[in-house]
Short mmCIF file of C-alpha atoms in Angstrom, two decimals:
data_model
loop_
_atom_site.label_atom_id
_atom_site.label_comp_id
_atom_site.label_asym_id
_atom_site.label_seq_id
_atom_site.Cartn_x
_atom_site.Cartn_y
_atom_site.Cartn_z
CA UNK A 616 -120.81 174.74 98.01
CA UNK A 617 -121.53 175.79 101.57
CA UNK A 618 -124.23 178.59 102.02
CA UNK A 619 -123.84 180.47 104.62
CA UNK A 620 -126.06 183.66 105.82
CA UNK A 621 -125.37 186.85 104.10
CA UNK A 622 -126.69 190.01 105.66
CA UNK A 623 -127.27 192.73 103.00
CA UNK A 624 -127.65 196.12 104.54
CA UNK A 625 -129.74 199.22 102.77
CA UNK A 626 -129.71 202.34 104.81
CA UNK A 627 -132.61 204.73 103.14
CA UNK A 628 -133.18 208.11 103.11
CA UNK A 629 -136.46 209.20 101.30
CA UNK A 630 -135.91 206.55 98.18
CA UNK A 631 -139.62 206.24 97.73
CA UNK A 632 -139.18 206.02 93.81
CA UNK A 633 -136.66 202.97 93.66
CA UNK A 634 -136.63 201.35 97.00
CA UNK A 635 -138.74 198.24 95.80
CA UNK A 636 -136.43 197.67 92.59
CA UNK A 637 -133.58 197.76 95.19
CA UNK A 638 -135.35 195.03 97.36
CA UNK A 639 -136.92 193.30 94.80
CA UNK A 640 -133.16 192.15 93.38
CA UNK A 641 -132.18 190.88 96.71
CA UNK A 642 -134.90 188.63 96.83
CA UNK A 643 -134.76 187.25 93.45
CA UNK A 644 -130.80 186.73 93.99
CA UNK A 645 -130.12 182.98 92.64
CA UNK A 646 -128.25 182.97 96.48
CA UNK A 647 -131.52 182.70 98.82
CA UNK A 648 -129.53 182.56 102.35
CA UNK A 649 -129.82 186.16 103.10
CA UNK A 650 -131.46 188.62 105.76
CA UNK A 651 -132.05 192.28 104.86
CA UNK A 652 -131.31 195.05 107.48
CA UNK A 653 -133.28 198.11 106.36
CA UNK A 654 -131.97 201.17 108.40
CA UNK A 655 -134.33 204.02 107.64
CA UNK A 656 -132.44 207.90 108.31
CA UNK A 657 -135.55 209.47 109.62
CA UNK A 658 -137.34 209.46 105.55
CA UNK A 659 -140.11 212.41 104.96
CA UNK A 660 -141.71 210.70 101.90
CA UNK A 661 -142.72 206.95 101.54
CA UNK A 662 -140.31 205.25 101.88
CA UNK A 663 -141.30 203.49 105.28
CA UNK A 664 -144.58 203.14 104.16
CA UNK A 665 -143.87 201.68 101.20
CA UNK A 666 -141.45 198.97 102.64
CA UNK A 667 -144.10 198.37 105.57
CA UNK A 668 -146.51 197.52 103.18
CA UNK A 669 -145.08 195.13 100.42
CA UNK A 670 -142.66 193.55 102.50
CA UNK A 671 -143.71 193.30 106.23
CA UNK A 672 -144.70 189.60 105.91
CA UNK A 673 -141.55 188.78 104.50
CA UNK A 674 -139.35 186.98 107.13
CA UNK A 675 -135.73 188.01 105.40
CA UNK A 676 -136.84 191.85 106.14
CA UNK A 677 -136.03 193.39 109.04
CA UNK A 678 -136.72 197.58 109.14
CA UNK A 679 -134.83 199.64 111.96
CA UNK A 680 -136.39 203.65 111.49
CA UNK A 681 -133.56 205.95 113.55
CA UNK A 682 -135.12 208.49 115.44
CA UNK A 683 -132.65 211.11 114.53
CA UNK A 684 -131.17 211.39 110.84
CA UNK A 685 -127.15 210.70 111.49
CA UNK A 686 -126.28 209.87 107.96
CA UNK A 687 -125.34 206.80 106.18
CA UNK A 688 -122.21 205.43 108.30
CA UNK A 689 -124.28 205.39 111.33
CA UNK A 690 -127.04 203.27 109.42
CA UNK A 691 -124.13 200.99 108.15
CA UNK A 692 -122.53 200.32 111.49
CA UNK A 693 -126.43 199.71 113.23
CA UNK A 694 -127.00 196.99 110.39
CA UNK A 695 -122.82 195.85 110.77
CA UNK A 696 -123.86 195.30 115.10
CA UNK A 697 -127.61 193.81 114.33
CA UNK A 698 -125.91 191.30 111.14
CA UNK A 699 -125.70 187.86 112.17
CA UNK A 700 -124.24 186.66 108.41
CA UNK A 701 -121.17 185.22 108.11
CA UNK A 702 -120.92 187.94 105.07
CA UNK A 703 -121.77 191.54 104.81
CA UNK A 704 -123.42 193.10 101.60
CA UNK A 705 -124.26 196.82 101.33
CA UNK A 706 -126.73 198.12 98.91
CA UNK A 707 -127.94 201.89 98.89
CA UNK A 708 -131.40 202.38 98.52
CA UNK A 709 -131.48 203.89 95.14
CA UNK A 710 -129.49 201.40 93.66
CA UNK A 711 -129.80 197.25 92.52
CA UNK A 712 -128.36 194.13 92.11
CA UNK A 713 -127.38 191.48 89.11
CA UNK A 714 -129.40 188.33 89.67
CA UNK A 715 -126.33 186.34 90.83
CA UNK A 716 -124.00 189.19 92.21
CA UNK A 717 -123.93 187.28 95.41
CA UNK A 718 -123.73 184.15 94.62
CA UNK A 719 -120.48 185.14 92.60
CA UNK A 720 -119.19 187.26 95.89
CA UNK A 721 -119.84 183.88 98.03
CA UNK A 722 -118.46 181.73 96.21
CA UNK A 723 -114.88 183.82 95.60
CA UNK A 724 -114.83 184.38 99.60
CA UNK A 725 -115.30 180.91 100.19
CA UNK A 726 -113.00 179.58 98.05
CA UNK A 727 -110.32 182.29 99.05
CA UNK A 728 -110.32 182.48 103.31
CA UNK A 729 -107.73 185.70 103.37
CA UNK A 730 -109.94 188.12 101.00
CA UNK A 731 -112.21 190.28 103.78
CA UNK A 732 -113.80 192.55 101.12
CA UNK A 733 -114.78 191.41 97.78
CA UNK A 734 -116.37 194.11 95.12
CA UNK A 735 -117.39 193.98 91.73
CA UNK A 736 -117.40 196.50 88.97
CA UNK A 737 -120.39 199.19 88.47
CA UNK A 738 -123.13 199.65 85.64
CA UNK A 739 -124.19 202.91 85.88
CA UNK A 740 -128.16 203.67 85.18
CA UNK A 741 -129.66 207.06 85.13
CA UNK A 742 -127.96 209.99 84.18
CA UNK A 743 -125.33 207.75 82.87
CA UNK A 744 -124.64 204.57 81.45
CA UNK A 745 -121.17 203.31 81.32
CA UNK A 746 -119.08 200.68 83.09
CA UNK A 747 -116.88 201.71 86.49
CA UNK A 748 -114.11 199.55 86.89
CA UNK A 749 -111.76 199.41 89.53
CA UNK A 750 -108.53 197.58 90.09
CA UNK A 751 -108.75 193.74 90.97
CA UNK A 752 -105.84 192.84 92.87
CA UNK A 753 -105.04 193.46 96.32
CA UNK A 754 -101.82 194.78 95.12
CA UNK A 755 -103.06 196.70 93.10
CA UNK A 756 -105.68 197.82 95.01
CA UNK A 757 -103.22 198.67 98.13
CA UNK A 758 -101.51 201.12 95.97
CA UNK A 759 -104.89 202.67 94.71
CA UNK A 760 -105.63 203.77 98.03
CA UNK A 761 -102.98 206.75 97.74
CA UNK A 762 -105.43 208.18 95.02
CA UNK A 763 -109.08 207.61 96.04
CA UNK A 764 -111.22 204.69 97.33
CA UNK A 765 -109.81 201.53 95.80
CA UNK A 766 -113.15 199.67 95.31
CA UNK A 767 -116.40 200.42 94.38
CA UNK A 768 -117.94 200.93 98.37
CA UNK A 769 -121.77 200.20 97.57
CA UNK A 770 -120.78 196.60 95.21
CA UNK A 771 -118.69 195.38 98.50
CA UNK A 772 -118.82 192.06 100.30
CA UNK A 773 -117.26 191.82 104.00
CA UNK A 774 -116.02 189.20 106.36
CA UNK A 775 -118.19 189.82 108.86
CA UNK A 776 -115.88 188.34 111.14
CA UNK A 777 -112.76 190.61 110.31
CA UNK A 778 -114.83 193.84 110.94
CA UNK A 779 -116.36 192.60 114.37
CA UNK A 780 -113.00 191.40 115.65
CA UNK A 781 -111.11 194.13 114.87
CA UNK A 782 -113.66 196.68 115.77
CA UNK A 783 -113.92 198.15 112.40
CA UNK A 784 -117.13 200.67 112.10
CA UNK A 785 -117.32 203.47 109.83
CA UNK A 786 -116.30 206.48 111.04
CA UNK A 787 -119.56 208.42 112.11
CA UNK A 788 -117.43 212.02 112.28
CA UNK A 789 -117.12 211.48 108.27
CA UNK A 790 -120.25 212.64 106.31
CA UNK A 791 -118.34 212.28 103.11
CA UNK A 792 -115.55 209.31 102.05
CA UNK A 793 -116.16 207.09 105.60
CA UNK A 794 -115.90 204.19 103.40
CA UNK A 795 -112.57 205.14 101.91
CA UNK A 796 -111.43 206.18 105.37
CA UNK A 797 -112.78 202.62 106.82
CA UNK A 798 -110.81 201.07 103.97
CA UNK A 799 -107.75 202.50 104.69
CA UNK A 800 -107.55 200.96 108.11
CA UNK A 801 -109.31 197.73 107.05
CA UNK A 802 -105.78 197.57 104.87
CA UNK A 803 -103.74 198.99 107.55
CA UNK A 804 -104.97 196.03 109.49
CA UNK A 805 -103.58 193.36 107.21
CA UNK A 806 -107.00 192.96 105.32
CA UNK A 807 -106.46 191.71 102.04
CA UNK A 808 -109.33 192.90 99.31
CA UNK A 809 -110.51 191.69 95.57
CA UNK A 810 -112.77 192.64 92.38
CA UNK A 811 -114.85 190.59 90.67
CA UNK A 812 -114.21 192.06 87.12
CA UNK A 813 -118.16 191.89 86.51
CA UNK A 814 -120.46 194.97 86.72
CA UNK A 815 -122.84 193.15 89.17
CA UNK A 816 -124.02 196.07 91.20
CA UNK A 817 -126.69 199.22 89.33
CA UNK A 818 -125.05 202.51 90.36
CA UNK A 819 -128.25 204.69 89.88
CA UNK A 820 -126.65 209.05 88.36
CA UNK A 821 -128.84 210.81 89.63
CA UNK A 822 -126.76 214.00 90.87
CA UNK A 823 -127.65 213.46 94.07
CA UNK A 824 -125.00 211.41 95.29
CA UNK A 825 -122.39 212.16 98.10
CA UNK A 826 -119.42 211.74 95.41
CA UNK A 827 -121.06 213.76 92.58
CA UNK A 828 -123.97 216.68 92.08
CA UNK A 829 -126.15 217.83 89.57
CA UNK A 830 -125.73 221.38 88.34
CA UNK A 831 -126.84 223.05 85.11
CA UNK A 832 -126.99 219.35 83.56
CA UNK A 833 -123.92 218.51 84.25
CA UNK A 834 -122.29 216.10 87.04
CA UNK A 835 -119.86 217.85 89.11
CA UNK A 836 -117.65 216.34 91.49
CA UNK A 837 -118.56 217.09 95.53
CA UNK A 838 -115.82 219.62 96.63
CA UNK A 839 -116.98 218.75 100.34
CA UNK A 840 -115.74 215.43 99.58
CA UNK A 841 -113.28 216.47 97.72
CA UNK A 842 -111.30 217.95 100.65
CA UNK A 843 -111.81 214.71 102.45
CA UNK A 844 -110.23 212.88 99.79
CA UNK A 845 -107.03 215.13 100.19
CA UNK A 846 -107.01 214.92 103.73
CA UNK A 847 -107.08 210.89 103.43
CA UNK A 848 -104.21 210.85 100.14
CA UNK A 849 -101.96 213.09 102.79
CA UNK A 850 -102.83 209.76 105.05
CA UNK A 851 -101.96 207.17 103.11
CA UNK A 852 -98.47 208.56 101.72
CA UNK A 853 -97.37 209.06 105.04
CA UNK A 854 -96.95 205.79 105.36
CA UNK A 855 -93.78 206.70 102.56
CA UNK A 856 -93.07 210.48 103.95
CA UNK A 857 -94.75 212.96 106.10
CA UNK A 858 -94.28 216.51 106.79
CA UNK A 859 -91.37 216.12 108.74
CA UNK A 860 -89.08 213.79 106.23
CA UNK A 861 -85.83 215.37 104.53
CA UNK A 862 -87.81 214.43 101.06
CA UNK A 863 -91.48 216.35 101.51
CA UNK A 864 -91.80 218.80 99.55
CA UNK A 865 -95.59 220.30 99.51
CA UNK A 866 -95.78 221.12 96.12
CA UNK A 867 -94.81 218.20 94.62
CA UNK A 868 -96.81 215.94 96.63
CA UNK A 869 -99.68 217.79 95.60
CA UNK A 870 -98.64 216.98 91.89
CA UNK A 871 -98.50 213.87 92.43
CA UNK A 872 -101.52 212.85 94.05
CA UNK A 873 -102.89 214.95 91.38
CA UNK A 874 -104.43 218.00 94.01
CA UNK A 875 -102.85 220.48 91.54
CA UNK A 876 -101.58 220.77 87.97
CA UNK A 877 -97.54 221.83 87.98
CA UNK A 878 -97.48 225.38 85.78
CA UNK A 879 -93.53 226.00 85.11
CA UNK A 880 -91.47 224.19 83.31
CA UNK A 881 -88.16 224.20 85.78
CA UNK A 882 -90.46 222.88 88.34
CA UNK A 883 -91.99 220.30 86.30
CA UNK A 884 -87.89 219.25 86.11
CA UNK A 885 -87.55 219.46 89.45
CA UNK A 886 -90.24 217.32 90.11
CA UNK A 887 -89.33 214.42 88.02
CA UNK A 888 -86.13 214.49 89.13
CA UNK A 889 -87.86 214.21 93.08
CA UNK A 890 -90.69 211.46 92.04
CA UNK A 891 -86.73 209.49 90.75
CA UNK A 892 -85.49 209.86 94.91
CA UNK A 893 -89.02 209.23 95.63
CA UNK A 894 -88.78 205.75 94.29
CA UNK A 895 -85.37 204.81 94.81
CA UNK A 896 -86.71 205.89 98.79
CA UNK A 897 -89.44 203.88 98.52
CA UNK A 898 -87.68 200.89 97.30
CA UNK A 899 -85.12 200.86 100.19
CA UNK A 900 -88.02 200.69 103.33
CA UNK A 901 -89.33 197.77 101.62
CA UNK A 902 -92.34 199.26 99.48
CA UNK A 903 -95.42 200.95 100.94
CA UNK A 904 -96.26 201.45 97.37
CA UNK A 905 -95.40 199.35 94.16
CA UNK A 906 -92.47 200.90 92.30
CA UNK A 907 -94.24 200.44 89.49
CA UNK A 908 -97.46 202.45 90.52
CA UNK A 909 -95.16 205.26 91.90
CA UNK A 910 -94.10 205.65 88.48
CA UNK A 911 -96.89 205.45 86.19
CA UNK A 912 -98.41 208.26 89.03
CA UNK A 913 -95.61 210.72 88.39
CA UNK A 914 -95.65 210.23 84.53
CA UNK A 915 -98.95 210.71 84.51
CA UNK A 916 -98.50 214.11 86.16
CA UNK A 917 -95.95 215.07 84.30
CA UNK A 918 -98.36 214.65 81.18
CA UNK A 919 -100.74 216.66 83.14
CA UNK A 920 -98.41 219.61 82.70
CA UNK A 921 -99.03 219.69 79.04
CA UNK A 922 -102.54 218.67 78.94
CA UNK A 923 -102.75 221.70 81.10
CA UNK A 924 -101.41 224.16 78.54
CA UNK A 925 -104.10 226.75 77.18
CA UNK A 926 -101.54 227.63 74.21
CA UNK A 927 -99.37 225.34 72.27
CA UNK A 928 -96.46 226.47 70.46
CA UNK A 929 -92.90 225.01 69.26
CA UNK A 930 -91.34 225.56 72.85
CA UNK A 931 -94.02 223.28 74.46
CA UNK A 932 -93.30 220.84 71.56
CA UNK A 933 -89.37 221.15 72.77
CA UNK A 934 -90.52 220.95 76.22
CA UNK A 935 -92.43 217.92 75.77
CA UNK A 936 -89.62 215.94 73.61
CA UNK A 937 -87.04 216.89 76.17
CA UNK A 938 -88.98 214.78 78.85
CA UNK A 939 -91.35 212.21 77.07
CA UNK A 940 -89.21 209.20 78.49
CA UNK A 941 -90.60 210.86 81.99
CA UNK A 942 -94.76 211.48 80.90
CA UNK A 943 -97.08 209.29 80.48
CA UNK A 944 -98.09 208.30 77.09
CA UNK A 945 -101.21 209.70 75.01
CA UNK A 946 -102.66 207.42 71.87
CA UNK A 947 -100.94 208.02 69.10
CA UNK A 948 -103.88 209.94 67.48
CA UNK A 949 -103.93 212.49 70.60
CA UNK A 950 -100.91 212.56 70.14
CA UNK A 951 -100.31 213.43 66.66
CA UNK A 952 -102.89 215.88 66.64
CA UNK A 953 -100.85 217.16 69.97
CA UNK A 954 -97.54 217.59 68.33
CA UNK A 955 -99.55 219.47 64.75
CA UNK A 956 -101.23 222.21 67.53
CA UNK A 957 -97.63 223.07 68.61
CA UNK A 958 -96.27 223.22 65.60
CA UNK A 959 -99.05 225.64 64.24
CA UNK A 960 -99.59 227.33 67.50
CA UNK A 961 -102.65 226.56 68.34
CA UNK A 962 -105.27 226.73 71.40
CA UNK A 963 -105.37 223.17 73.21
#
């Protein structure tokens, strides 16, 4: 196999504690053509220092320190301009590699010329310690985007070629979700992505990420971002409606890209009986979005409905009968014990 240069790029803000674990996997990667851009955001603990002095003879390290802290997409795109790989690997500075994560990336972009972002799935360490996976194909992956980032951002491989050509940066005006908003027009471009179903990249929990905080011991999702998010789902699905077609309906788009829970029954009717024209709409302008995906989404907010209800009882039971062809389906344990709180009225 060919090996050609891959640039990894770290942007660090005060990492101190895990920075060398970070850039110790790089360079004990069973893939050895690599250079490491290290953009520092302006750190006020050791992180420089640190890096300076365990790795300053080392001829794959290269440190750029920013004189003014402008966040993580502005570190990506200076590493992105000063790359000279033929690939493009991020890595945040808290976080580490598999030994042969990219070997395995290589070797999948090499052998497949029309895939310009490659990720893997994510082992999370810290605070956590389960698997993240994400969908694999590009179809399936395409549809994803109407829901959230498609792929796991820090695990991803580029074609270094396809960003620089089609002058694809992160968007610097985004604090929160510029790589789900740089994904979205990486697609929109014709880019065609793919997951390595391996967890091949350490995603430290510490509650300090942009997607998730730490409060009373718990991990709560980023409402910042959050709002982001929303404004990016509106995005994507108006590539199938926008405000101004005969078929929006505010509401239930917001059900169905899961912003809020539906409450009444009669509009939980009315709303399957919209995500049904929603489809057949979809289907006759050739497909932004699988059929297929568009229905598993609205069953699965119709089943939201009832997951929703505080107090079960025989009419929820009724309700729940009358449209189970249109909801998603629990496990039948769930849903056995489901069915026996309606029928003795119980809390859910």
């Amino acid at each position: 196999m060919h090996h050609p240069l891959v640039s990894i790029i770290i942007p660090t803000y005060n990492v101190e504690k895990y920075i060398e674990e970070g850039i110790d996997s790089l360079l004990n990667q069973t893939y050895t053509n690599l250079e490491i851009l290290i953009i520092d955001d302006c750190s006020t603990d050791n992180t420089v220092q640190i890096i300076k002095s365990k790795y300053s003879k080392n001829q794959k390290i290269k440190l750029y320190e920013k004189t003014q802290n402008l966040g993580p997409a502005n570190s990506r795109n200076i590493g992105i301009k000063q790359s000279k790989g033929k690939y493009i690997a991020l890595l945040d500075g808290d976080d580490y590699y598999a030994e042969d994560k990219i070997e395995k990336q290589v070797q999948l972009m090499e052998l497949n010329l029309d895939i310009v972002a490659c990720s893997t799935f994510l082992q999370c360490i810290g605070l956590k310690n389960n698997i993240i996976k994400f969908s694999i194909d590009h179809s399936e992956i395409k549809d994803r985007q109407l829901l959230g980032c498609p792929i796991a951002h820090p695990s991803v491989m580029f074609r270094a070629s396809f960003l620089k050509e089609n002058n694809l940066y992160y968007n610097e005006n985004f604090r929160y979700s510029e790589d789900y908003e740089l994904f979205i027009r990486m697609i929109e471009k014709g880019g065609k992505f793919l997951t390595i179903p391996e967890a091949l990249y350490m995603y430290r929990v510490s509650g300090n990420q942009a997607s998730f905080k730490k409060s009373d011991n718990k991990i709560l999702k980023n409402e910042k971002q959050w709002e982001i998010s929303k404004y990016l789902h509106y995005q994507v699905l108006s590539k199938l409606i926008d405000e101004n077609s005969e078929l929006y309906d505010k509401k239930f788009v917001d059900a169905l890209l899961m912003h809020q829970v539906i409450r009444n029954y009669d509009d939980l009717k009315l709303f399957i009986d919209w995500a049904k024209r929603l489809i057949k709409y979809n289907e006759s302008i050739e497909c932004p979005f699988s059929s297929k995906f568009l229905d598993n989404t609205y069953k699965n907010s119709v089943l939201g409905y009832f997951l929703a209800q505080k107090r079960l009882s025989w009419n929820i039971l009724y309700q729940y009968i009358s449209v189970y062809p249109y909801c998603a389906k629990l496990d039948l344990t769930y849903q056995f014990k489901y069915i026996i709180k309606c029928l003795l009225f119980l809390k859910h």
